[in-house]
Tab-separated table of C-alpha atoms and ligand atoms in Angstrom:
chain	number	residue	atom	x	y	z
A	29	UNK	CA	132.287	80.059	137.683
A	30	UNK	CA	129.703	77.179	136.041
A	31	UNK	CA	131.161	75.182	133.649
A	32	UNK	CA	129.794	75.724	130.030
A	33	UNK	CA	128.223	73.188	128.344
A	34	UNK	CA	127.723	73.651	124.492
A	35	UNK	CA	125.816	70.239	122.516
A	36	UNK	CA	125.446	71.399	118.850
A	37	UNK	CA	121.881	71.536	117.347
A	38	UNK	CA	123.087	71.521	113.556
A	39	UNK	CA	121.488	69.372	111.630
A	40	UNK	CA	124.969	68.229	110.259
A	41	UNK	CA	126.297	67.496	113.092
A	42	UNK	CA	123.595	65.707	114.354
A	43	UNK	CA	123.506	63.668	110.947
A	44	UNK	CA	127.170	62.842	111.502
A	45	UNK	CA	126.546	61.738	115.027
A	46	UNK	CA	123.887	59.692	113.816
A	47	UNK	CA	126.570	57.789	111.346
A	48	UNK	CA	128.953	57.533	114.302
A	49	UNK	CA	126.213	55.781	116.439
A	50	UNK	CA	125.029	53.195	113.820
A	51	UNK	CA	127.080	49.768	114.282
A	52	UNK	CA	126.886	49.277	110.776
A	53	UNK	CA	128.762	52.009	109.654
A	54	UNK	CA	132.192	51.247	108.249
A	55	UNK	CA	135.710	52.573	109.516
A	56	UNK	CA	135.889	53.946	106.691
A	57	UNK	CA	132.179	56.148	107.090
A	58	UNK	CA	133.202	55.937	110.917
A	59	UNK	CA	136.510	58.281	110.383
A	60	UNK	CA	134.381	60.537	107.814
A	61	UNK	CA	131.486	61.293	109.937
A	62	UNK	CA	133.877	62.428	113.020
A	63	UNK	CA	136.274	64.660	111.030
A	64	UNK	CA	133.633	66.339	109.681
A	65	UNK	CA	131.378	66.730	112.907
A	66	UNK	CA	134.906	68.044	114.289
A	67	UNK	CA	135.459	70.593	112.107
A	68	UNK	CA	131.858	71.996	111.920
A	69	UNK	CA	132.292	71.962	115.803
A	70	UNK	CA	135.362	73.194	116.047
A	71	UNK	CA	134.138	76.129	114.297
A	72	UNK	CA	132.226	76.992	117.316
A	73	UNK	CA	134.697	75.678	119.426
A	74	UNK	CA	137.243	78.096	118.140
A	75	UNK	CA	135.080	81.063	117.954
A	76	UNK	CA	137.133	83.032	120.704
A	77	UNK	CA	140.207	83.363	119.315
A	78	UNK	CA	141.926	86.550	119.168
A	79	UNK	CA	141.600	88.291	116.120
A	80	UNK	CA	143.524	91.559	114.361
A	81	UNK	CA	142.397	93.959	111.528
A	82	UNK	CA	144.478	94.329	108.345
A	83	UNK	CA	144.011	95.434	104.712
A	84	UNK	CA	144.148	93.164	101.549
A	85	UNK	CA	144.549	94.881	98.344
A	86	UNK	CA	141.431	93.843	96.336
A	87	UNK	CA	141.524	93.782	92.355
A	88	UNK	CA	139.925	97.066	92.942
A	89	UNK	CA	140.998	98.413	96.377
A	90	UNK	CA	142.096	97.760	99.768
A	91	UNK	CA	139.555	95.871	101.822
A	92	UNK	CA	139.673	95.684	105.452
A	93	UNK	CA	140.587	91.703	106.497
A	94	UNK	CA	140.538	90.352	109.765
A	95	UNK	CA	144.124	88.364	110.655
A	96	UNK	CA	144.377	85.306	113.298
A	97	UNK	CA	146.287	87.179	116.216
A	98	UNK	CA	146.850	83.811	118.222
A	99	UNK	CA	148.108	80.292	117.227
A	100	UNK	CA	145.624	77.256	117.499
A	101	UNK	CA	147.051	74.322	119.152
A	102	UNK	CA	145.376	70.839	118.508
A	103	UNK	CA	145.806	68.601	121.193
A	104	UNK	CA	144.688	64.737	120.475
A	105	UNK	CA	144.142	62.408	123.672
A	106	UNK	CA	145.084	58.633	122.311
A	107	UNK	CA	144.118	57.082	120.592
A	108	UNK	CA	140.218	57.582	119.244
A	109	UNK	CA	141.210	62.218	119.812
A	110	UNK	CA	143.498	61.544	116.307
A	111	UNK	CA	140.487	60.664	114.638
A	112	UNK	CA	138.800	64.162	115.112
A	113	UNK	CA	142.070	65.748	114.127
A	114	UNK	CA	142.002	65.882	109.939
A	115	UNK	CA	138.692	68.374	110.190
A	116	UNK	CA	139.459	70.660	112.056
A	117	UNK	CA	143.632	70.684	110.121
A	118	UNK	CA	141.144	71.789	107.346
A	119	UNK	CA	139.895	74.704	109.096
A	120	UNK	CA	143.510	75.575	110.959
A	121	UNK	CA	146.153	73.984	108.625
A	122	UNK	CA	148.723	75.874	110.821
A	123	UNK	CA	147.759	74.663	113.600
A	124	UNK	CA	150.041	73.018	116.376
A	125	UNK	CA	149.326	69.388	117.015
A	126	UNK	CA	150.351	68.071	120.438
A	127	UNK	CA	149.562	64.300	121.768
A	128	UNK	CA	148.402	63.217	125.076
A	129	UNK	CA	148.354	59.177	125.458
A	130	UNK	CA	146.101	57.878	128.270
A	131	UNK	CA	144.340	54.728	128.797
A	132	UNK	CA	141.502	53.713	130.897
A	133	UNK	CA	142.742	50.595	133.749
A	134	UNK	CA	139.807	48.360	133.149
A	135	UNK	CA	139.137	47.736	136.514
A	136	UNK	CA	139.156	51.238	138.077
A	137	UNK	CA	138.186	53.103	135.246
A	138	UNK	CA	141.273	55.626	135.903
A	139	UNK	CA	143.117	57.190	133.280
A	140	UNK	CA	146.666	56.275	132.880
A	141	UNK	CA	149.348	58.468	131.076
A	142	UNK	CA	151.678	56.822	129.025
A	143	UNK	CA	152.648	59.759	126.378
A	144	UNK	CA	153.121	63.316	126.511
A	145	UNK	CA	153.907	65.708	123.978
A	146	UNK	CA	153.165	69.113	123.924
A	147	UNK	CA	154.354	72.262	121.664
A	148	UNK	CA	156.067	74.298	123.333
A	149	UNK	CA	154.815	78.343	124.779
A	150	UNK	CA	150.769	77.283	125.432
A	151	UNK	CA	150.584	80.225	127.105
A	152	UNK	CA	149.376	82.660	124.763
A	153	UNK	CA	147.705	79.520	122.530
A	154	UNK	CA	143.770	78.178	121.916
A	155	UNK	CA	144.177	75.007	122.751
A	156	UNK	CA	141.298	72.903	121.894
A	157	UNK	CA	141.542	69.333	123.565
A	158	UNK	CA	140.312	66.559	121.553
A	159	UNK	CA	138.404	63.292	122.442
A	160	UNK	CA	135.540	61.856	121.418
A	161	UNK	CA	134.227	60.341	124.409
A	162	UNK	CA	133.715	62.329	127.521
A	163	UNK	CA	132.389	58.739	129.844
A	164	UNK	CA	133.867	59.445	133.720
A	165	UNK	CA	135.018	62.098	132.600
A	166	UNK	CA	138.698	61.134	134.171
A	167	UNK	CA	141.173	60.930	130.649
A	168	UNK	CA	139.794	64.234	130.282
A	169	UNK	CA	140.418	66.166	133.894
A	170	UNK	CA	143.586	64.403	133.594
A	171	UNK	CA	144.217	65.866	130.024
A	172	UNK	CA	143.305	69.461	130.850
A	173	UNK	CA	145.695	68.837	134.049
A	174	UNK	CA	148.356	68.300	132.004
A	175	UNK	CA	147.825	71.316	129.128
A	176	UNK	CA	147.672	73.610	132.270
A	177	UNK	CA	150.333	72.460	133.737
A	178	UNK	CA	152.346	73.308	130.861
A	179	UNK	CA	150.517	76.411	130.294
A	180	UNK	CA	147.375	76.380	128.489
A	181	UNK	CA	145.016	79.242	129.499
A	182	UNK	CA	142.351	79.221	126.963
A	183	UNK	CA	140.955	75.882	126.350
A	184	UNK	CA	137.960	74.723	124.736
A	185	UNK	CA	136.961	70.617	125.624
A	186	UNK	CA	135.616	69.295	122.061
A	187	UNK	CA	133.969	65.966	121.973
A	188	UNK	CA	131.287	63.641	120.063
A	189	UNK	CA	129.484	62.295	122.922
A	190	UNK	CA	129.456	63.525	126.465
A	191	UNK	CA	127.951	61.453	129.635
A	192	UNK	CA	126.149	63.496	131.601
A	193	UNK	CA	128.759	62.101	134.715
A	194	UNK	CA	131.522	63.045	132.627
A	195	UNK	CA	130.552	66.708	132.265
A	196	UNK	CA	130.080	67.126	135.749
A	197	UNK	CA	133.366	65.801	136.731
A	198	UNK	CA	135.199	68.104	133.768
A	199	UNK	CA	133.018	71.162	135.282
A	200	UNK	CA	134.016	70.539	138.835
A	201	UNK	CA	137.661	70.005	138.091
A	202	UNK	CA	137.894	72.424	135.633
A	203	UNK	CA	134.906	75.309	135.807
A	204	UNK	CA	136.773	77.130	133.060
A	205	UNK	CA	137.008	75.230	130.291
A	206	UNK	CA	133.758	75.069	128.156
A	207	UNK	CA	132.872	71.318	126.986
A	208	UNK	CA	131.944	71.294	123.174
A	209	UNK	CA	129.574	68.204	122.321
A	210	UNK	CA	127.080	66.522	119.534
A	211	UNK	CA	125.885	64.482	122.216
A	212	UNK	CA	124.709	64.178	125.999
A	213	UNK	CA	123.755	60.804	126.575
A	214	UNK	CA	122.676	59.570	130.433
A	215	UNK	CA	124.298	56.838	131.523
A	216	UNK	CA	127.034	54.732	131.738
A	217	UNK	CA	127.107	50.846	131.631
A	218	UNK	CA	129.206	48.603	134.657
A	219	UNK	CA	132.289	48.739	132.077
A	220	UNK	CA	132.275	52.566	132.004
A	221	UNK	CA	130.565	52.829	128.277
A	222	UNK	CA	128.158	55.240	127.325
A	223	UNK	CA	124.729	54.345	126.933
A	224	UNK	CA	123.321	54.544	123.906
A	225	UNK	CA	126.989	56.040	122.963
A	226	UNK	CA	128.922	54.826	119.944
A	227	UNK	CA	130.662	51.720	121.461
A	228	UNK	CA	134.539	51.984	121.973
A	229	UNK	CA	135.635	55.023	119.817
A	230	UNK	CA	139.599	53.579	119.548
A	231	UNK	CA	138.563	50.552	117.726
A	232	UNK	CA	135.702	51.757	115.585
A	233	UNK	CA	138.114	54.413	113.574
A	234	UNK	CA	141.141	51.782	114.076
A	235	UNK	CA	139.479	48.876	112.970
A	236	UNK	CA	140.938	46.709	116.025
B	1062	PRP	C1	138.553	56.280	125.611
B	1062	PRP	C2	138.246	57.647	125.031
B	1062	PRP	C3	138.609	58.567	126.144
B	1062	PRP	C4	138.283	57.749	127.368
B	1062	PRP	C5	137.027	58.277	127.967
B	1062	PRP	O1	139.884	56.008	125.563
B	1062	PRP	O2	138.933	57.910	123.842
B	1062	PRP	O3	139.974	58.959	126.130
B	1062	PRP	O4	138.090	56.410	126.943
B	1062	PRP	O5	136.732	57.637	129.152
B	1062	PRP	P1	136.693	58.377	130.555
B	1062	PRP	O6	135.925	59.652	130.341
B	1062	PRP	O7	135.966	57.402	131.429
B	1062	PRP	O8	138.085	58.617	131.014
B	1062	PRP	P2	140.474	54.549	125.908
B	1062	PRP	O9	140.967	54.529	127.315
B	1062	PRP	O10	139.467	53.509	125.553
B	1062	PRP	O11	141.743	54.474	124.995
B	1062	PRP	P3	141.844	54.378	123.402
B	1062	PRP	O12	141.315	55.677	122.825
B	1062	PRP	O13	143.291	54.201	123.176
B	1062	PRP	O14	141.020	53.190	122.943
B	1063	URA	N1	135.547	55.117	125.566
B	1063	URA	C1	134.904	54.802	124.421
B	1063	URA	O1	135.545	54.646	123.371
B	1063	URA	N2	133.580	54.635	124.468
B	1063	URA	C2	132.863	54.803	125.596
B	1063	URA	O2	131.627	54.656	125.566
B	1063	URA	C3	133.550	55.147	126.765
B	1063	URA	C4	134.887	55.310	126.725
């Protein structure tokens, strides 16, 4: 199956990303722009999820409603994925949050796990995966490893900026999983940044 690659042509989103890119922006714009170019994302992100008819008594009448018939489970790769988190609580406050730490070794660019948490029964779940920057591509093969591992099924990859690299190493690792994105850039630098890209995600919304 070919991997699905989604980059958002909203003008909002594209305004956002355009805040996210700018070196001048503050932390405080920085964390702003990405929650809400997360949620308007994740709206499109989330657009499969299982749904169930119901009736709501209007002031008037009953109305036929549509119900969520599946639980949405959030799951932040550390650290720069929390930052994409608060949007899209807004559109899913129930949501489940689960927390994958990885780190890139400097040298060979590999991802290395130091944290795992997952709610539990990801089964029957839409688990969207969060992190804004798809570079090798390697935190996140190794991140959708580890949700199916424990389960996940039906995942959705949601990001800020994608290399092109890094979506053909999530595609050939994991042909299922559909790669939401505001951005497809080209390249990478020696250091394994993207290019134009943001900078380094972590410390722009952390300040470090
Ligand atoms: C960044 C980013 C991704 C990863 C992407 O994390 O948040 O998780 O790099 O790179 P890759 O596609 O080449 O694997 P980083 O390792 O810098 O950790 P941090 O978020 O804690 O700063
Ligand atoms: N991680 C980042 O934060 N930025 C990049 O460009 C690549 C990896």
């Amino acid at each position: 199956m070919p991997g699905r690659l989604i980059v958002s042509d909203h003008p909002l989103v594209q305004e956002k990303l355009a805040l996210l890119r700018d070196r001048r922006t503050t932390p405080a714009g920085f964390r702003c722009a990405m929650e809400t170019a997360s949620a308007l994302m994740g709206c499109e992100a989330l657009r499969g999820l299982r749904t169930k008819v119901r009736s709501v008594p209007t002031p008037l009448k009953r109305a036929r409603a549509v119900a969520l018939d599946q639980s949405i489970t959030l799951v932040a790769v550390l650290r720069a994925g929390l930052g994409m988190l608060g949007g899209l609580l807004d559109l899913a406050p129930a949501a489940r949050i689960g927390h994958i730490g990885l780190y890139r070794n400097e040298e060979t660019l590999n991802p290395v796990r130091y944290y795992v948490r997952l709610p539990p029964d990801l089964k029957d779940s839409f688990l969207v995966l969060c992190d804004p920057m798809l570079a090798t591509g390697g935190s996140a093969a190794e991140a959708l490893r580890i949700v199916k591992t424990d389960g996940a099924r039906q995942i959705a990859l949601l990001c800020i900026i994608a290399s092109r690299a890094g979506v053909r190493r999530v595609h050939s690792a994991h042909p299922d999983v559909p790669i939401y994105t505001a951005g497809l850039d080209p390249r990478l630098d020696r250091k394994g940044y993207i290019l134009p890209g943001l900078g380094d995600a972590g410390d722009r919304l952390f300040a470090t």
